[in-house]
PDB file of C-alpha atoms in Angstrom:
ATOM      1  CA  MET A   4       0.000   0.000   0.000  1.00 33.00           C
ATOM      2  CA  ASN A   5       1.227   3.492  -0.839  1.00 32.00           C
ATOM      3  CA  LYS A   6       2.783   5.201   2.225  1.00 35.00           C
ATOM      4  CA  ILE A   7       0.380   8.157   2.083  1.00 34.00           C
ATOM      5  CA  LEU A   8      -2.641   5.850   2.230  1.00 31.00           C
ATOM      6  CA  THR A   9      -1.462   4.143   5.418  1.00 32.00           C
ATOM      7  CA  LYS A  10      -1.916   7.393   7.322  1.00 34.00           C
ATOM      8  CA  ILE A  11      -5.502   8.035   6.272  1.00 35.00           C
ATOM      9  CA  ILE A  12      -8.152   7.531   8.933  1.00 36.00           C
ATOM     10  CA  LYS A  13     -11.254   5.555   8.000  1.00 37.00           C
ATOM     11  CA  ASN A  14     -13.548   7.617   5.761  1.00 39.00           C
ATOM     12  CA  GLN A  15     -11.347  10.718   5.749  1.00 39.00           C
ATOM     13  CA  PRO A  16     -10.805  12.637   2.513  1.00 41.00           C
ATOM     14  CA  ILE A  17      -7.436  13.197   0.924  1.00 38.00           C
ATOM     15  CA  ILE A  18      -6.569  15.260  -2.097  1.00 38.00           C
ATOM     16  CA  LEU A  19      -4.822  13.323  -4.850  1.00 37.00           C
ATOM     17  CA  ASN A  20      -4.344  14.719  -8.346  1.00 37.00           C
ATOM     18  CA  ASN A  21      -6.432  17.792  -7.419  1.00 38.00           C
ATOM     19  CA  SER A  22      -9.555  15.795  -6.539  1.00 38.00           C
ATOM     20  CA  ILE A  23     -10.915  14.619  -3.218  1.00 37.00           C
ATOM     21  CA  LYS A  24     -10.982  10.854  -2.769  1.00 35.00           C
ATOM     22  CA  ARG A  25     -12.120   8.685   0.154  1.00 34.00           C
ATOM     23  CA  PHE A  26     -10.124   5.745   1.400  1.00 33.00           C
ATOM     24  CA  TYR A  27     -11.151   3.142   3.915  1.00 31.00           C
ATOM     25  CA  CYS A  28      -8.539   1.473   6.101  1.00 28.00           C
ATOM     26  CA  LYS A  29      -9.132  -1.392   8.529  1.00 27.00           C
ATOM     27  CA  SER A  30      -7.183   0.310  11.315  1.00 27.00           C
ATOM     28  CA  SER A  31      -7.277   3.969  12.220  1.00 32.00           C
ATOM     29  CA  LEU A  32      -3.535   4.510  12.718  1.00 34.00           C
ATOM     30  CA  LYS A  33      -0.451   2.435  12.159  1.00 36.00           C
ATOM     31  CA  ASP A  34       1.628   1.680  15.258  1.00 35.00           C
ATOM     32  CA  ASP A  35       4.557   3.773  14.028  1.00 39.00           C
ATOM     33  CA  ASP A  36       2.415   6.938  14.082  1.00 50.00           C
ATOM     34  CA  SER A  37       2.017   6.879  17.876  1.00 54.00           C
ATOM     35  CA  GLY A  38       5.530   8.181  18.562  1.00 61.00           C
ATOM     36  CA  ARG A  39       5.941  10.566  15.653  1.00 82.00           C
ATOM     37  CA  ILE A  40       6.195  14.248  16.498  1.00 86.00           C
ATOM     38  CA  TYR A  41       5.845  16.969  13.873  1.00 89.00           C
ATOM     39  CA  LEU A  42       7.347  20.427  13.943  1.00 87.00           C
ATOM     40  CA  VAL A  43       5.358  23.372  12.599  1.00 88.00           C
ATOM     41  CA  LYS A  44       7.340  26.527  11.859  1.00 86.00           C
ATOM     42  CA  TYR A  45       5.624  29.881  11.379  1.00 84.00           C
ATOM     43  CA  GLU A  46       7.634  33.085  11.146  1.00 84.00           C
ATOM     44  CA  ASP A  47       9.904  33.058  14.233  1.00 83.00           C
ATOM     45  CA  SER A  48       7.977  30.436  16.195  1.00 84.00           C
ATOM     46  CA  GLU A  49       7.945  26.642  16.309  1.00 87.00           C
ATOM     47  CA  LYS A  50       5.370  24.252  17.706  1.00 88.00           C
ATOM     48  CA  MET A  51       5.477  20.496  18.166  1.00 92.00           C
ATOM     49  CA  ILE A  52       2.291  18.622  17.213  1.00 94.00           C
ATOM     50  CA  LYS A  53       1.248  14.979  16.989  1.00 93.00           C
ATOM     51  CA  VAL A  54      -1.732  12.826  16.105  1.00 95.00           C
ATOM     52  CA  GLY A  55      -4.262  13.087  18.935  1.00 95.00           C
ATOM     53  CA  ASP A  56      -3.529  16.724  19.845  1.00 96.00           C
ATOM     54  CA  LYS A  57      -6.688  18.665  20.723  1.00 96.00           C
ATOM     55  CA  ASP A  58      -7.609  22.336  20.824  1.00 97.00           C
ATOM     56  CA  GLU A  59     -10.773  24.388  21.297  1.00 96.00           C
ATOM     57  CA  PHE A  60     -12.380  27.794  20.858  1.00 95.00           C
ATOM     58  CA  ILE A  61     -15.484  29.076  22.682  1.00 96.00           C
ATOM     59  CA  LYS A  62     -17.979  31.672  21.429  1.00 96.00           C
ATOM     60  CA  THR A  63     -21.413  32.932  22.512  1.00 96.00           C
ATOM     61  CA  PHE A  64     -23.645  33.956  19.592  1.00 96.00           C
ATOM     62  CA  SER A  65     -25.606  37.190  20.079  1.00 96.00           C
ATOM     63  CA  LYS A  66     -28.392  38.741  17.991  1.00 96.00           C
ATOM     64  CA  ASP A  67     -25.835  41.270  16.759  1.00 97.00           C
ATOM     65  CA  ASP A  68     -23.565  38.432  15.550  1.00 97.00           C
ATOM     66  CA  ILE A  69     -26.471  36.989  13.545  1.00 97.00           C
ATOM     67  CA  LYS A  70     -27.369  40.369  12.016  1.00 98.00           C
ATOM     68  CA  LEU A  71     -23.748  41.101  11.081  1.00 98.00           C
ATOM     69  CA  PHE A  72     -23.270  37.652   9.543  1.00 98.00           C
ATOM     70  CA  SER A  73     -26.495  38.093   7.536  1.00 97.00           C
ATOM     71  CA  GLU A  74     -25.159  41.385   6.175  1.00 98.00           C
ATOM     72  CA  LEU A  75     -21.772  39.869   5.325  1.00 97.00           C
ATOM     73  CA  CYS A  76     -23.043  36.764   3.546  1.00 96.00           C
ATOM     74  CA  GLY A  77     -26.410  38.006   2.241  1.00 97.00           C
ATOM     75  CA  ASP A  78     -28.430  35.258   3.973  1.00 97.00           C
ATOM     76  CA  PHE A  79     -31.557  36.984   5.297  1.00 97.00           C
ATOM     77  CA  ASN A  80     -33.596  33.823   5.864  1.00 97.00           C
ATOM     78  CA  PRO A  81     -36.279  34.734   8.436  1.00 98.00           C
ATOM     79  CA  ILE A  82     -35.417  31.625  10.488  1.00 98.00           C
ATOM     80  CA  HIS A  83     -32.318  33.557  11.605  1.00 98.00           C
ATOM     81  CA  LEU A  84     -33.734  37.070  11.969  1.00 98.00           C
ATOM     82  CA  ASP A  85     -37.527  37.153  12.402  1.00 98.00           C
ATOM     83  CA  GLU A  86     -38.630  36.085  15.885  1.00 97.00           C
ATOM     84  CA  GLU A  87     -42.341  35.992  14.991  1.00 98.00           C
ATOM     85  CA  TYR A  88     -41.708  33.817  11.944  1.00 98.00           C
ATOM     86  CA  SER A  89     -39.323  31.560  13.869  1.00 97.00           C
ATOM     87  CA  LYS A  90     -41.902  30.933  16.620  1.00 97.00           C
ATOM     88  CA  ARG A  91     -44.075  29.168  14.007  1.00 98.00           C
ATOM     89  CA  THR A  92     -41.274  26.800  12.932  1.00 97.00           C
ATOM     90  CA  LYS A  93     -40.273  23.492  14.503  1.00 96.00           C
ATOM     91  CA  PHE A  94     -37.447  25.353  16.286  1.00 94.00           C
ATOM     92  CA  GLY A  95     -39.761  27.819  18.050  1.00 95.00           C
ATOM     93  CA  ARG A  96     -37.187  30.613  17.931  1.00 94.00           C
ATOM     94  CA  CYS A  97     -34.422  32.085  15.758  1.00 96.00           C
ATOM     95  CA  ILE A  98     -31.449  29.862  15.002  1.00 97.00           C
ATOM     96  CA  VAL A  99     -27.843  30.777  14.278  1.00 98.00           C
ATOM     97  CA  HIS A 100     -26.622  30.285  10.694  1.00 98.00           C
ATOM     98  CA  GLY A 101     -24.961  26.870  10.432  1.00 97.00           C
ATOM     99  CA  ALA A 102     -22.154  28.435   8.405  1.00 97.00           C
ATOM    100  CA  LEU A 103     -21.491  30.900  11.227  1.00 98.00           C
ATOM    101  CA  VAL A 104     -21.250  28.112  13.804  1.00 98.00           C
ATOM    102  CA  SER A 105     -19.004  26.014  11.545  1.00 97.00           C
ATOM    103  CA  SER A 106     -16.730  29.042  11.068  1.00 96.00           C
ATOM    104  CA  LEU A 107     -15.512  28.467  14.634  1.00 97.00           C
ATOM    105  CA  ILE A 108     -13.579  25.422  13.416  1.00 97.00           C
ATOM    106  CA  PRO A 109     -11.069  27.385  11.296  1.00 96.00           C
ATOM    107  CA  SER A 110     -10.726  29.715  14.298  1.00 94.00           C
ATOM    108  CA  VAL A 111      -9.486  26.792  16.390  1.00 95.00           C
ATOM    109  CA  VAL A 112      -7.044  25.712  13.691  1.00 95.00           C
ATOM    110  CA  SER A 113      -5.632  29.189  13.030  1.00 91.00           C
ATOM    111  CA  LYS A 114      -5.166  29.739  16.767  1.00 91.00           C
ATOM    112  CA  SER A 115      -3.398  26.429  17.327  1.00 90.00           C
ATOM    113  CA  ILE A 116      -1.426  26.231  14.056  1.00 93.00           C
ATOM    114  CA  PRO A 117      -0.809  29.780  12.742  1.00 92.00           C
ATOM    115  CA  GLY A 118       0.030  30.106   9.059  1.00 92.00           C
ATOM    116  CA  SER A 119      -2.080  27.126   8.024  1.00 94.00           C
ATOM    117  CA  ILE A 120      -4.122  27.166   4.828  1.00 95.00           C
ATOM    118  CA  TYR A 121      -7.598  25.718   5.198  1.00 95.00           C
ATOM    119  CA  ILE A 122      -8.201  23.449   2.182  1.00 96.00           C
ATOM    120  CA  ASN A 123     -11.233  21.330   3.086  1.00 96.00           C
ATOM    121  CA  GLN A 124     -14.097  21.200   5.550  1.00 96.00           C
ATOM    122  CA  GLU A 125     -16.901  18.653   5.661  1.00 97.00           C
ATOM    123  CA  VAL A 126     -19.585  19.176   8.285  1.00 97.00           C
ATOM    124  CA  ASN A 127     -22.893  17.657   9.266  1.00 98.00           C
ATOM    125  CA  PHE A 128     -25.391  19.980  10.929  1.00 97.00           C
ATOM    126  CA  LEU A 129     -26.919  17.728  13.594  1.00 97.00           C
ATOM    127  CA  LYS A 130     -28.973  20.144  15.694  1.00 95.00           C
ATOM    128  CA  PRO A 131     -29.717  23.874  15.720  1.00 95.00           C
ATOM    129  CA  THR A 132     -27.752  26.484  17.609  1.00 95.00           C
ATOM    130  CA  PHE A 133     -29.857  29.262  19.109  1.00 95.00           C
ATOM    131  CA  ILE A 134     -29.141  32.911  19.832  1.00 94.00           C
ATOM    132  CA  ASP A 135     -27.277  33.297  23.156  1.00 94.00           C
ATOM    133  CA  ASP A 136     -25.954  29.711  23.022  1.00 95.00           C
ATOM    134  CA  THR A 137     -22.295  29.334  23.975  1.00 96.00           C
ATOM    135  CA  VAL A 138     -20.598  26.859  21.654  1.00 97.00           C
ATOM    136  CA  LYS A 139     -17.271  25.071  22.056  1.00 97.00           C
ATOM    137  CA  ALA A 140     -15.549  24.154  18.786  1.00 98.00           C
ATOM    138  CA  GLU A 141     -13.043  21.311  19.185  1.00 98.00           C
ATOM    139  CA  THR A 142     -10.452  19.814  16.870  1.00 98.00           C
ATOM    140  CA  THR A 143      -8.420  16.630  17.220  1.00 97.00           C
ATOM    141  CA  ILE A 144      -5.560  15.802  14.847  1.00 97.00           C
ATOM    142  CA  LEU A 145      -6.422  12.527  13.082  1.00 97.00           C
ATOM    143  CA  SER A 146      -3.553  12.267  10.630  1.00 95.00           C
ATOM    144  CA  ILE A 147      -0.503  14.116   9.366  1.00 94.00           C
ATOM    145  CA  SER A 148       0.877  13.353   5.922  1.00 93.00           C
ATOM    146  CA  GLY A 149       3.365  15.436   4.010  1.00 91.00           C
ATOM    147  CA  LYS A 150       2.332  19.045   4.572  1.00 94.00           C
ATOM    148  CA  LYS A 151      -1.335  18.203   5.311  1.00 96.00           C
ATOM    149  CA  ILE A 152      -3.123  17.716   8.609  1.00 97.00           C
ATOM    150  CA  VAL A 153      -6.597  16.157   8.933  1.00 97.00           C
ATOM    151  CA  PHE A 154      -8.726  17.039  11.971  1.00 98.00           C
ATOM    152  CA  ASP A 155     -11.825  15.529  13.533  1.00 98.00           C
ATOM    153  CA  THR A 156     -14.073  18.486  14.360  1.00 98.00           C
ATOM    154  CA  LYS A 157     -17.166  19.139  16.423  1.00 98.00           C
ATOM    155  CA  CYS A 158     -19.142  22.007  17.893  1.00 98.00           C
ATOM    156  CA  THR A 159     -21.023  21.497  21.161  1.00 97.00           C
ATOM    157  CA  VAL A 160     -23.437  23.794  23.017  1.00 96.00           C
ATOM    158  CA  ILE A 161     -21.944  24.272  26.489  1.00 94.00           C
ATOM    159  CA  SER A 162     -24.089  27.057  27.980  1.00 88.00           C
ATOM    160  CA  ASN A 163     -27.489  28.644  27.405  1.00 80.00           C
ATOM    161  CA  SER A 164     -30.894  29.203  28.977  1.00 69.00           C
ATOM    162  CA  ASN A 165     -32.524  26.337  27.052  1.00 71.00           C
ATOM    163  CA  ASP A 166     -32.447  22.563  27.235  1.00 73.00           C
ATOM    164  CA  ASN A 167     -29.832  21.823  24.572  1.00 74.00           C
ATOM    165  CA  ILE A 168     -26.690  21.931  26.749  1.00 82.00           C
ATOM    166  CA  ASN A 169     -24.117  19.312  25.676  1.00 90.00           C
ATOM    167  CA  ASP A 170     -25.804  18.882  22.293  1.00 92.00           C
ATOM    168  CA  ILE A 171     -23.301  18.261  19.513  1.00 96.00           C
ATOM    169  CA  VAL A 172     -24.593  20.621  16.832  1.00 97.00           C
ATOM    170  CA  ILE A 173     -21.896  20.091  14.175  1.00 98.00           C
ATOM    171  CA  LYS A 174     -19.588  17.156  13.483  1.00 98.00           C
ATOM    172  CA  GLY A 175     -17.154  16.643  10.629  1.00 98.00           C
ATOM    173  CA  ASN A 176     -13.550  16.920   9.535  1.00 98.00           C
ATOM    174  CA  SER A 177     -11.179  19.490   8.120  1.00 98.00           C
ATOM    175  CA  THR A 178      -7.889  19.446   6.255  1.00 98.00           C
ATOM    176  CA  ILE A 179      -5.190  22.089   6.289  1.00 97.00           C
ATOM    177  CA  TYR A 180      -1.935  22.600   4.428  1.00 96.00           C
ATOM    178  CA  HIS A 181       1.081  24.081   6.203  1.00 94.00           C
ATOM    179  CA  SER A 182       4.322  24.774   4.345  1.00 92.00           C
ATOM    180  CA  GLY A 183       6.299  24.803   7.619  1.00 91.00           C
ATOM    181  CA  LEU A 184       5.371  21.240   8.625  1.00 92.00           C
ATOM    182  CA  SER A 185       8.141  18.663   8.998  1.00 88.00           C
ATOM    183  CA  SER A 186       8.429  15.260  10.658  1.00 81.00           C
ATOM    184  CA  LYS A 187      10.506  14.703  13.784  1.00 70.00           C
ATOM    185  CA  ARG A 188      11.097  11.418  15.563  1.00 55.00           C
ATOM    186  CA  THR A 189      10.926  10.989  19.311  1.00 51.00           C
ATOM    187  CA  ASN A 190      13.717   9.250  21.220  1.00 47.00           C
ATOM    188  CA  ASN A 191      11.683   6.033  21.027  1.00 49.00           C
ATOM    189  CA  ASN A 192      11.922   6.020  17.220  1.00 46.00           C
ATOM    190  CA  LYS A 193      15.643   6.595  16.591  1.00 44.00           C
TER     191      LYS A 193
END
């Protein structure tokens, strides 16, 4: 099997020949990946990363956030902005744009690995996020291959005045490219 394919997690996309392909492997990681450390260089800083590393970003969504996002992207769907309309929907109140919630994921990545280029994001919108919900976006490094890093991603409601606390509202994966990424071996892998 080609070396690059041995590092792909089950059902994760990879870009080959400028198109996204899916590969399925029987095991999630090969044993030799457990000790591999990678060095990311950005400007004058360096950071060590490895498969399994996690990071997070937390944001509370206000009415003003929703209005501003609507202006920026041109999405004026009444489900996001009109409280009277939203009361008559299955949600019973205004919901936050899914794209706005999913935009927290690149925030996590850019905070934890500065200088990265976001090249792919696949998300599933599982449940709604409501105005005044506090959401935690989390990433976990699934694989590192060449200059690309694949993350498992999710967004979870962690605080609000409703009954959806601990609801996972978005789940998916993301891929970044970083020109300053290089492989290092730990002392165990000399």
